[in-house]
Coordinates of C-alpha atoms in Angstrom, one line a residue:
Chain A
M1 CA 203.2 115.8 161.1
S2 CA 206.2 118.6 162.4
A3 CA 208.8 120.5 159.8
T4 CA 211.5 122.4 162.1
A5 CA 212.2 126.7 160.9
S6 CA 215.9 128.1 160.4
P7 CA 215.4 131.6 162.3
V8 CA 216.0 133.0 158.9
Q9 CA 212.9 130.7 158.1
Q10 CA 211.7 132.0 160.6
R11 CA 211.5 135.2 160.6
A12 CA 211.2 135.3 156.8
L13 CA 207.7 133.5 157.6
E14 CA 206.8 136.5 160.6
A15 CA 207.9 139.5 158.1
F16 CA 205.9 138.1 155.8
Y17 CA 203.0 137.7 157.6
Y18 CA 202.8 141.4 159.5
R19 CA 204.1 142.9 155.6
E20 CA 200.3 141.2 155.3
A21 CA 198.8 142.3 158.6
R22 CA 200.5 146.1 158.4
L23 CA 199.1 145.6 154.3
L24 CA 195.1 145.0 155.0
D25 CA 195.0 147.0 157.9
N26 CA 196.8 150.0 156.1
R27 CA 193.3 149.8 153.1
Q28 CA 195.9 148.7 150.9
Y29 CA 194.4 145.3 149.5
R30 CA 195.5 146.0 146.3
Q31 CA 198.8 145.1 147.1
W32 CA 198.2 142.7 149.6
L33 CA 196.4 140.5 146.6
E34 CA 199.8 140.7 145.3
L35 CA 200.9 138.7 147.8
V36 CA 198.0 135.8 147.1
S37 CA 198.3 133.3 144.1
E38 CA 196.2 133.3 141.1
D39 CA 195.4 130.0 141.6
I40 CA 194.4 130.9 145.6
R41 CA 190.8 128.9 147.3
Y42 CA 190.3 130.7 150.1
L43 CA 188.0 129.2 152.7
L44 CA 186.2 129.8 155.8
P45 CA 184.6 126.6 156.4
A46 CA 180.9 127.0 159.0
R47 CA 181.3 126.3 162.6
V48 CA 178.4 123.2 164.4
N49 CA 177.5 123.0 167.8
V50 CA 178.0 118.7 166.9
Q51 CA 176.9 116.3 168.3
V52 CA 178.8 114.0 171.5
D53 CA 179.5 111.3 169.6
N54 CA 179.6 108.3 172.9
R55 CA 182.4 105.8 171.4
Q56 CA 184.9 108.5 171.0
R57 CA 184.7 109.3 175.5
G58 CA 187.9 109.3 176.3
E59 CA 189.7 110.3 172.9
E60 CA 191.6 112.9 172.0
H61 CA 189.3 113.0 168.7
M62 CA 186.1 113.5 170.3
I63 CA 186.3 117.1 171.5
S64 CA 188.6 117.6 168.1
V65 CA 188.2 121.0 166.5
E66 CA 187.5 118.7 163.2
R67 CA 184.4 118.7 164.4
E68 CA 182.9 121.3 164.4
L69 CA 183.8 122.3 161.2
E70 CA 181.5 122.4 157.1
G71 CA 185.0 122.8 155.4
A72 CA 185.2 122.4 151.7
D73 CA 185.8 118.4 151.1
S74 CA 182.0 118.3 153.5
M75 CA 178.9 118.5 152.0
G76 CA 178.1 121.3 155.0
C77 CA 178.1 125.1 154.0
P78 CA 181.4 126.8 154.5
I79 CA 181.3 130.6 154.5
R80 CA 183.5 130.8 151.8
E81 CA 184.8 129.1 149.6
E82 CA 186.4 132.1 147.1
T83 CA 189.0 132.1 144.0
Y84 CA 191.1 134.9 143.3
M85 CA 188.4 135.9 141.3
H86 CA 186.2 136.3 144.6
L87 CA 189.6 137.8 146.1
M88 CA 189.6 140.7 143.2
L89 CA 185.8 141.7 143.6
R90 CA 185.5 141.8 147.1
V91 CA 189.5 144.1 146.2
E92 CA 188.4 146.7 143.4
R93 CA 184.3 147.2 146.3
A94 CA 187.0 148.8 148.8
Y95 CA 187.7 151.2 146.2
K96 CA 184.2 152.1 145.0
I97 CA 182.7 155.2 147.0
N98 CA 179.3 153.4 147.1
S99 CA 180.7 149.7 148.9
W100 CA 177.3 150.9 151.6
S101 CA 179.2 148.5 154.8
E102 CA 182.4 150.3 154.8
N103 CA 181.7 153.6 154.3
P104 CA 183.2 155.1 156.1
P105 CA 186.1 152.7 156.0
A106 CA 186.6 149.4 157.3
R107 CA 189.3 150.1 161.1
T108 CA 191.4 147.0 161.7
R109 CA 193.5 146.7 163.5
R110 CA 194.9 142.6 164.0
I111 CA 197.8 140.8 165.6
V112 CA 199.1 137.6 164.2
G113 CA 201.0 135.8 166.2
N114 CA 202.2 132.2 166.5
V115 CA 203.7 131.3 163.5
E116 CA 203.9 128.1 163.2
L117 CA 206.2 126.1 160.5
M118 CA 204.2 122.4 160.5
A119 CA 205.6 120.9 157.4
R120 CA 207.1 121.6 153.8
G121 CA 207.2 119.8 150.7
G122 CA 209.0 120.8 147.8
D123 CA 208.0 125.0 148.0
E124 CA 205.0 124.6 149.4
L125 CA 204.7 125.3 153.5
S126 CA 202.4 124.3 155.5
V127 CA 202.4 127.2 158.3
L128 CA 200.1 128.1 161.2
S129 CA 199.1 131.2 163.0
N130 CA 196.7 133.2 165.0
F131 CA 195.3 136.1 165.0
H132 CA 193.6 138.9 166.9
L133 CA 191.3 141.4 164.3
H134 CA 189.7 144.4 165.4
Y135 CA 187.5 145.9 163.8
A136 CA 185.6 149.6 165.5
R137 CA 182.1 150.0 163.1
P138 CA 180.8 154.0 162.3
G139 CA 179.0 154.2 166.0
G140 CA 180.8 153.3 169.0
D141 CA 180.6 149.9 167.9
S142 CA 183.3 147.0 168.0
F143 CA 184.1 143.8 167.5
L144 CA 186.9 141.6 168.3
Y145 CA 188.0 137.9 165.6
S146 CA 189.4 135.8 167.5
G147 CA 190.4 132.8 165.2
Q148 CA 193.1 130.6 163.2
R149 CA 194.6 130.4 159.9
R150 CA 195.8 127.6 158.1
D151 CA 197.7 128.5 155.2
L152 CA 199.3 126.6 152.0
L153 CA 202.9 129.5 150.7
L154 CA 204.5 128.9 148.3
E155 CA 208.3 130.3 148.5
N156 CA 210.5 131.7 145.5
A157 CA 213.6 132.5 146.0
G158 CA 212.8 134.1 149.9
D159 CA 209.5 135.0 149.3
F160 CA 206.5 133.5 149.5
R161 CA 202.9 133.9 147.9
L162 CA 199.4 132.5 149.5
R163 CA 198.0 129.6 147.7
R164 CA 195.2 128.7 150.9
R165 CA 193.9 130.0 153.7
E166 CA 191.7 128.3 155.9
V167 CA 190.4 129.9 158.3
I168 CA 189.1 128.8 161.3
L169 CA 186.8 131.1 163.2
D170 CA 185.9 130.4 166.6
Y171 CA 183.4 130.8 166.4
A172 CA 179.4 129.0 165.9
D173 CA 176.6 131.7 166.8
I174 CA 178.2 134.7 165.6
S175 CA 177.4 138.3 166.7
L176 CA 179.7 140.1 164.7
P177 CA 178.2 142.5 161.6
T178 CA 180.1 140.5 158.8
L179 CA 182.3 137.4 157.7
G180 CA 183.7 139.8 154.7
L181 CA 187.0 141.2 155.6
L182 CA 189.9 139.6 154.7
F183 CA 191.3 137.9 157.5
Chain B
M1 CA 149.1 152.7 175.1
L2 CA 149.9 152.1 171.2
R3 CA 147.0 151.3 168.8
I4 CA 148.0 149.5 166.1
S5 CA 145.7 151.0 163.7
E6 CA 147.4 154.2 164.6
L7 CA 150.5 152.4 163.0
V8 CA 150.0 151.9 159.9
N9 CA 147.7 153.3 158.3
S10 CA 144.6 152.1 155.9
D11 CA 146.4 151.8 152.4
A12 CA 149.8 150.8 154.3
S13 CA 150.5 153.7 152.1
L14 CA 152.6 155.2 156.1
I15 CA 153.9 152.8 158.6
S16 CA 155.4 154.3 162.1
R17 CA 158.7 153.8 163.1
R18 CA 157.2 152.0 165.8
C19 CA 155.8 149.2 164.4
W20 CA 159.6 148.5 164.3
T21 CA 161.3 149.3 167.6
D22 CA 158.0 149.0 170.4
Q23 CA 158.1 146.7 173.0
A24 CA 154.2 146.9 173.2
V25 CA 154.1 146.2 169.2
Y26 CA 156.6 142.6 169.1
D27 CA 154.6 141.8 172.1
L28 CA 151.3 141.3 170.0
E29 CA 153.5 139.8 167.2
V30 CA 154.9 136.8 169.2
R31 CA 151.2 136.0 170.6
G32 CA 149.0 137.6 167.0
I33 CA 151.5 136.5 164.5
F34 CA 154.2 133.9 165.7
G35 CA 151.3 132.9 168.3
R36 CA 148.9 132.3 165.6
A37 CA 150.9 131.6 161.8
W38 CA 152.7 128.1 159.8
L39 CA 157.1 128.5 160.5
F40 CA 159.1 127.1 159.1
L41 CA 161.1 124.2 161.1
G42 CA 163.5 122.8 158.0
H43 CA 163.8 120.4 154.9
E44 CA 163.0 116.9 155.3
S45 CA 166.8 116.1 153.6
Q46 CA 167.8 117.6 156.9
I47 CA 165.9 114.0 159.0
R48 CA 166.2 111.5 156.6
R49 CA 166.9 108.3 158.3
A50 CA 165.6 107.8 162.2
G51 CA 167.5 109.4 164.6
D52 CA 168.4 112.6 162.7
F53 CA 167.7 115.6 164.5
V54 CA 168.0 119.1 163.5
Q55 CA 167.9 122.0 166.0
A56 CA 164.8 125.5 164.4
Y57 CA 163.0 128.2 166.3
M58 CA 159.5 129.2 166.3
C59 CA 159.2 133.0 166.5
E60 CA 162.1 132.7 170.0
T61 CA 160.3 129.1 171.4
P62 CA 163.8 126.4 170.9
I63 CA 162.8 123.1 169.0
I64 CA 163.2 120.1 167.8
L65 CA 163.0 118.9 165.1
S66 CA 163.3 115.2 164.7
R67 CA 162.8 111.7 163.0
G68 CA 160.9 109.3 165.3
A69 CA 162.1 105.6 164.8
D70 CA 158.2 104.9 163.8
L71 CA 160.2 107.3 160.4
R72 CA 157.2 110.0 161.0
I73 CA 158.7 113.3 161.3
H74 CA 158.7 115.3 165.7
A75 CA 158.8 118.8 167.1
N76 CA 158.8 120.0 170.2
I77 CA 160.0 122.3 172.3
N78 CA 163.8 121.5 173.6
S79 CA 163.1 122.0 177.2
C80 CA 163.2 119.3 180.1
S81 CA 159.8 118.5 181.8
H82 CA 162.0 119.0 185.0
R83 CA 164.0 121.8 185.4
G84 CA 163.6 123.3 181.9
L85 CA 167.1 122.7 180.8
P86 CA 167.3 122.6 176.9
V87 CA 167.8 118.7 176.0
C88 CA 169.6 118.6 173.1
R89 CA 172.9 121.0 172.7
A90 CA 173.7 119.6 169.6
D91 CA 173.0 122.2 165.8
H92 CA 172.8 118.4 164.3
G93 CA 173.1 114.4 164.6
N94 CA 171.8 111.9 164.9
T95 CA 170.5 110.8 168.4
R96 CA 168.4 107.0 171.0
R97 CA 167.6 109.5 172.9
F98 CA 168.0 113.7 174.0
I99 CA 169.4 113.1 178.0
C100 CA 169.0 116.5 180.2
P101 CA 172.4 117.4 182.2
Y102 CA 170.6 118.2 185.0
H103 CA 169.5 115.2 186.3
N104 CA 170.0 112.5 183.4
W105 CA 165.9 112.3 182.6
S106 CA 166.2 110.7 178.4
Y107 CA 163.3 111.2 176.2
T108 CA 163.2 109.6 173.2
V109 CA 163.6 111.8 169.6
E110 CA 160.6 111.3 169.0
G111 CA 159.9 113.3 172.3
E112 CA 158.8 110.7 175.4
L113 CA 159.5 110.6 178.2
S114 CA 161.6 107.6 178.8
T115 CA 163.6 107.9 182.2
I116 CA 163.8 109.5 185.2
P117 CA 167.3 108.5 186.9
Q118 CA 166.3 109.4 190.7
E119 CA 162.3 107.7 190.5
N120 CA 164.4 104.1 191.4
A121 CA 164.7 105.5 195.1
L122 CA 161.7 106.8 195.8
A123 CA 157.5 104.9 196.6
G124 CA 156.0 107.2 194.1
K125 CA 156.2 107.1 189.7
P126 CA 155.0 110.5 188.1
D127 CA 153.0 109.3 185.2
K128 CA 155.7 109.5 182.9
S129 CA 153.1 109.1 179.5
K130 CA 152.0 113.1 180.5
L131 CA 155.8 113.9 181.1
G132 CA 157.4 114.1 177.6
L133 CA 158.6 117.2 176.1
K134 CA 155.9 119.8 174.4
R135 CA 155.3 119.0 170.9
V136 CA 154.9 121.2 169.3
P137 CA 150.7 120.8 168.3
R138 CA 151.0 121.2 165.0
L139 CA 152.7 119.9 162.4
E140 CA 152.5 120.0 158.3
S141 CA 154.9 118.7 155.5
W142 CA 155.2 119.6 152.0
R143 CA 157.7 118.9 149.0
G144 CA 159.3 118.6 152.2
L145 CA 159.5 122.1 153.2
I146 CA 158.6 121.2 157.4
F147 CA 155.7 123.5 159.2
G148 CA 154.3 123.7 162.6
S149 CA 151.6 126.3 163.8
F150 CA 151.4 126.9 168.2
D151 CA 147.5 127.2 167.6
P152 CA 145.5 124.1 167.1
D153 CA 143.3 125.7 165.4
I154 CA 145.3 126.4 161.9
I155 CA 144.4 126.5 158.3
P156 CA 146.0 123.4 157.4
L157 CA 149.1 124.0 155.6
E158 CA 148.2 123.8 152.2
E159 CA 145.9 126.1 152.0
Y160 CA 148.1 128.5 154.0
L161 CA 150.8 128.3 151.9
G162 CA 147.8 128.5 148.8
D163 CA 148.7 130.1 145.4
M164 CA 152.4 130.2 146.1
R165 CA 152.1 127.0 146.4
F166 CA 152.2 127.2 142.2
Y167 CA 155.1 129.4 142.7
L168 CA 157.2 127.9 145.2
D169 CA 156.6 124.5 142.3
A170 CA 158.5 126.3 139.9
F171 CA 161.4 125.9 141.5
L172 CA 160.6 122.5 143.2
G173 CA 159.3 120.6 141.1
R174 CA 162.1 121.7 138.6
F175 CA 164.4 118.4 140.1
P176 CA 163.5 115.2 139.1
A177 CA 164.1 114.0 143.7
G178 CA 163.0 117.4 144.8
I179 CA 165.4 119.8 146.6
E180 CA 168.5 119.2 150.2
F181 CA 169.6 121.8 152.3
M182 CA 172.6 122.1 152.4
G183 CA 174.8 121.1 156.3
A184 CA 174.1 123.5 158.9
P185 CA 172.2 127.1 158.8
H186 CA 174.2 129.6 158.8
R187 CA 173.0 132.1 161.4
W188 CA 173.5 135.2 162.7
V189 CA 172.7 137.6 164.8
L190 CA 171.6 141.7 163.9
D191 CA 170.3 144.4 165.8
A192 CA 167.6 144.8 163.2
N193 CA 163.7 144.0 163.7
W194 CA 162.8 140.7 161.8
K195 CA 160.5 142.3 159.3
L196 CA 163.4 144.6 157.0
P197 CA 165.6 141.3 156.4
V198 CA 161.9 139.4 155.2
E199 CA 160.9 142.6 153.3
N200 CA 164.3 143.0 151.8
Q201 CA 163.0 139.0 150.8
L202 CA 159.6 139.4 150.1
G203 CA 160.0 141.6 147.0
D204 CA 162.8 144.8 146.7
V205 CA 164.2 144.1 144.1
N206 CA 164.7 147.6 143.2
H207 CA 167.6 148.6 146.2
G208 CA 170.3 146.6 144.2
A209 CA 171.0 149.3 141.0
F210 CA 171.1 151.0 144.1
L211 CA 172.9 149.8 146.9
H212 CA 174.1 147.3 145.4
S213 CA 175.8 149.1 143.0
A214 CA 178.5 148.4 143.7
I215 CA 178.7 144.5 142.9
I216 CA 176.0 144.7 140.8
P217 CA 175.3 146.8 137.5
R218 CA 173.4 148.6 136.2
E219 CA 172.6 146.6 133.0
A220 CA 172.2 143.7 135.0
Q221 CA 170.0 145.2 136.9
D222 CA 167.6 147.1 134.4
L223 CA 167.8 143.3 132.9
I224 CA 166.5 142.3 135.2
E225 CA 163.9 144.6 135.8
E226 CA 162.7 145.1 132.5
L227 CA 161.8 141.1 132.3
G228 CA 160.6 140.9 136.0
Y229 CA 157.4 140.8 138.0
S230 CA 156.5 141.3 141.2
V231 CA 153.8 138.4 142.3
V232 CA 151.0 139.1 145.3
T233 CA 149.4 135.4 146.4
R234 CA 147.9 136.5 149.2
P235 CA 148.9 139.2 151.0
G236 CA 152.6 138.5 153.5
H237 CA 153.2 136.1 150.5
G238 CA 154.8 137.7 147.1
A239 CA 157.5 136.8 144.5
T240 CA 159.5 138.5 142.0
F241 CA 160.9 136.1 139.3
R242 CA 161.5 137.3 135.2
L243 CA 159.7 135.5 133.5
M244 CA 162.1 134.5 129.5
P245 CA 161.3 135.3 126.3
V246 CA 160.0 131.8 124.3
D247 CA 163.4 132.1 122.1
A248 CA 165.4 133.0 124.6
P249 CA 168.7 130.5 124.7
V250 CA 168.6 128.0 127.6
D251 CA 171.9 129.6 129.6
E252 CA 170.4 132.2 130.1
V253 CA 166.9 130.2 131.4
A254 CA 168.3 128.1 133.4
W255 CA 168.4 128.4 137.4
G256 CA 172.5 128.2 138.7
M257 CA 174.0 129.9 135.5
E258 CA 173.9 132.9 136.6
G259 CA 175.6 132.3 140.0
M260 CA 179.8 132.3 140.1
G261 CA 179.1 128.4 140.4
G262 CA 177.7 128.2 137.1
M263 CA 179.0 130.4 135.2
F264 CA 183.1 129.1 136.9
G265 CA 182.5 125.7 138.5
G266 CA 183.4 124.0 135.1
A267 CA 181.7 122.5 132.5
E268 CA 179.7 118.8 134.6
V269 CA 178.2 121.7 136.5
Q270 CA 177.0 123.3 133.3
E271 CA 175.0 120.8 131.5
Y272 CA 174.3 119.0 134.7
L273 CA 172.3 123.2 135.1
R274 CA 171.1 122.4 131.3
D275 CA 169.7 119.1 130.8
V276 CA 167.1 120.3 134.4
Q277 CA 166.1 123.7 132.1
A278 CA 165.7 121.1 129.5
N279 CA 162.8 119.3 131.7
A280 CA 161.9 122.1 133.3
A281 CA 158.6 122.1 130.5
E282 CA 157.6 118.6 130.8
R283 CA 158.3 119.1 134.3
V284 CA 156.3 121.6 135.2
G285 CA 154.6 123.0 132.1
P286 CA 155.7 126.0 129.7
L287 CA 155.1 129.1 131.6
R288 CA 156.9 127.5 134.8
A289 CA 159.9 127.1 132.4
R290 CA 160.7 130.4 131.3
M291 CA 160.7 131.9 134.9
K292 CA 163.5 132.8 136.5
G293 CA 163.5 133.6 140.0
L294 CA 164.4 135.9 142.3
T295 CA 163.3 136.5 145.6
Y296 CA 159.7 134.9 147.4
G297 CA 158.5 134.9 150.2
V298 CA 156.5 132.7 153.0
Y299 CA 154.3 134.9 155.9
P300 CA 155.4 135.8 158.3
N301 CA 159.0 134.9 158.2
L302 CA 160.2 132.7 155.1
S303 CA 162.6 133.6 152.3
F304 CA 163.6 131.9 149.5
L305 CA 166.7 133.3 147.2
W306 CA 165.7 131.4 144.1
S307 CA 168.9 133.1 142.5
N308 CA 170.7 132.3 145.3
A309 CA 168.8 129.0 146.1
S310 CA 169.0 130.3 149.4
F311 CA 166.5 129.4 152.4
K312 CA 166.1 132.4 155.5
V313 CA 164.8 132.3 158.2
S314 CA 163.8 135.9 160.2
H315 CA 163.7 134.8 163.8
P316 CA 163.0 137.8 165.8
R317 CA 164.9 138.3 169.2
G318 CA 162.6 141.5 170.0
P319 CA 161.7 144.6 168.4
G320 CA 165.9 145.1 168.7
K321 CA 167.2 141.8 166.9
V322 CA 166.9 139.1 164.9
E323 CA 168.6 136.3 164.8
Y324 CA 168.9 134.7 160.5
W325 CA 169.4 132.0 159.2
S326 CA 170.7 130.3 156.0
W327 CA 171.3 127.2 154.0
A328 CA 171.9 126.4 150.5
V329 CA 169.8 124.6 149.0
V330 CA 170.3 121.8 146.2
P331 CA 169.3 119.3 143.6
A332 CA 168.4 116.5 145.4
D333 CA 170.0 114.0 142.9
A334 CA 172.8 115.9 141.7
P335 CA 176.1 114.8 141.5
D336 CA 178.1 115.5 145.0
A337 CA 180.8 117.7 143.4
V338 CA 177.9 118.9 140.7
K339 CA 175.7 120.4 144.3
R340 CA 179.7 121.7 145.6
V341 CA 179.9 124.0 143.0
L342 CA 176.3 125.5 143.4
R343 CA 176.4 126.1 146.5
T344 CA 179.3 129.0 146.0
N345 CA 176.1 131.0 144.0
Y346 CA 174.3 131.6 147.6
S347 CA 178.4 131.5 149.2
S348 CA 179.5 133.6 147.2
F349 CA 177.2 136.5 147.7
F350 CA 175.0 136.1 150.5
G351 CA 175.0 133.9 154.1
P352 CA 177.2 136.1 157.1
G353 CA 180.6 136.4 154.4
G354 CA 178.6 137.3 151.1
I355 CA 179.5 139.8 149.8
L356 CA 176.0 141.4 148.7
E357 CA 174.7 140.5 151.6
Q358 CA 177.1 142.3 153.9
E359 CA 175.1 145.7 152.8
D360 CA 171.6 144.7 153.1
S361 CA 172.4 143.1 157.0
E362 CA 174.7 147.4 157.4
V363 CA 171.3 148.4 156.4
W364 CA 169.3 146.3 158.7
V365 CA 170.9 147.7 161.2
Q366 CA 171.3 151.2 160.5
Q367 CA 167.0 151.5 159.7
F368 CA 166.5 150.3 162.9
K369 CA 168.7 153.2 164.3
G370 CA 166.4 155.4 162.0
S371 CA 163.1 154.2 163.5
N372 CA 164.2 154.6 167.4
I373 CA 164.3 158.6 166.8
D374 CA 161.2 159.9 168.3
F375 CA 161.3 163.2 167.4
A376 CA 160.6 161.7 164.3
D377 CA 157.3 159.9 164.6
D378 CA 155.2 162.2 162.9
R379 CA 157.0 161.6 160.5
P380 CA 156.3 157.6 159.0
Y381 CA 157.5 156.1 156.9
F382 CA 156.4 156.6 153.2
Y383 CA 155.4 153.2 151.4
G384 CA 153.3 154.6 148.6
L385 CA 155.2 154.2 145.1
G386 CA 152.6 152.1 143.0
L387 CA 149.1 153.0 145.5
G388 CA 147.5 151.4 143.3
E389 CA 149.4 150.0 140.5
E390 CA 148.8 146.4 140.2
A391 CA 145.7 144.0 139.5
P392 CA 145.3 140.4 138.2
H393 CA 146.9 138.9 135.5
P394 CA 145.2 136.3 132.5
Q395 CA 147.9 133.6 133.0
L396 CA 150.2 134.4 136.4
P397 CA 148.2 133.8 140.2
G398 CA 147.6 136.8 142.2
L399 CA 147.7 139.9 142.5
V400 CA 150.9 141.1 140.6
S401 CA 153.2 144.3 138.9
V402 CA 156.7 146.0 138.2
T403 CA 159.2 145.4 140.9
A404 CA 159.5 148.7 141.6
N405 CA 155.9 148.7 143.4
E406 CA 156.6 148.7 146.9
F407 CA 152.8 146.5 146.9
Y408 CA 154.0 143.3 148.5
A409 CA 155.1 145.5 151.6
R410 CA 151.7 147.1 151.8
Q411 CA 150.5 144.0 151.3
F412 CA 152.4 142.5 154.2
F413 CA 151.2 145.2 156.8
S414 CA 147.8 145.6 155.7
R415 CA 148.0 141.3 157.4
W416 CA 150.7 142.6 159.5
R417 CA 147.8 146.0 161.4
D418 CA 145.2 142.8 160.3
E419 CA 146.6 139.8 163.0
L420 CA 147.2 143.3 165.8
Q421 CA 144.4 143.9 165.5
A422 CA 142.9 141.1 166.0
V423 CA 145.1 139.8 169.3
E424 CA 145.5 144.0 170.6
S425 CA 141.2 143.1 171.1
G426 CA 140.9 140.0 172.3
V427 CA 139.8 138.1 169.6

């Protein structure tokens, strides 16, 4: 499915994602939460090394990303499947003096791109974007988080609220200190 | 050359930093502990049908755990007899053959060598019966939990688990169809030593009030400690749990109700959990029906987090690296919709994205850095809290104490020391 975004709409979507990235990297998490709809589903599927299905050889589906995901509808276990309450807990935790894995606070910098409107239904937009998030840890370690975000945005008077986010990380074997960041 | 006797003192109240960092110590652990213990491989629910397989590890050795055409469970080393490549690359699946990509030697799900394509062009035929995948010498399961051992002479699994079965059954026996593991394990690699995640899950309840104070309120932790028991059934095996009052309301005792899924997952989930608790006394007896577990450990590296329904294995990758695996665990007879809610009791707080466990993994990495400070080699870690305060209990098997007593760790390191000394002296 695809939908064409007008240049104005494309700019509005990109502006929304840039603002979101700035708030998160500036640790203004409470302001970020205002961009989130209270009925949000925030998902991070587990990604696995799957068996090749011989019957699918020659077909695109044989190597599809979808086959590698254990998501919310599967009988596997996603790494995160969260509600507004989970996100509130994460946001408030950041402003406590004893959130030790972010002490000193998370130094993140993310580049968001490849913003693509995929579908539209009423006031709901299905939008894809890619991100590279650099996470610098005390002591000189730094990590690259690479992935895709599959969003449902609620459009209201030219502004957007995040109603669903599915984060597809490009890793099955995780060598990252935490997947508890806000992507 | 380091002597093990210099690393852990006689009552294990002092533990050298080198226990966590030294390559020679690690090499002894591989032989003296992982070479001689029962190691957790997986759960029978992961390989129900003929041809089902999952990958596992025994220490650093890659294992294929599979259900054969004979419906028996098999465990083989994932390495081709010809040139050593892994013959299985998928985390899980169902197959009739494992095939090495290099020259297409193929193996049955049971691990027997099936075909050597090149032999058709040659006069000599190798004896295939001697060229199967190397078998794990011992394989046994108890209540669906599958363990393997490199030691052909190891004691039977049930004897190895001993009285830990009493505590494991308090959970496993609660559900009419037992438990099942949901999906592939979450696996993440940390720059830490394998023993600290184990110690953390073996009995270290008391760090909750401090390390996790951003999330766990002091009052909740006080309640845990007030009702809490710590037991060691045999050095290295331990459990912590709350023993709820006889007249406690069902919602306060029932497993799962205190997690995110249980609290906010809706009426169907809560009804299911109350129903389990209503039958608990009949299934596991009145004493164990009142048990509300916290952390469990089975020597050397299996953990079970009852409160957040997760099995975990701490796989060593040298002294300074660990590959940590964890699975969400749910009752096998629960409806699918209920299982999907209950798995969030685990993932909300634990696993690589868990809001609590991100604090733990930070500690494990920082502890490894601290252990490398060689100038402080004369300052072993203090493990003496509550020394000698544990005692037998009239109803609970093992040595019992309050959760603040670090005897679970002293017991672990006593066994660890004795086993390393045995292999050090060639026994």
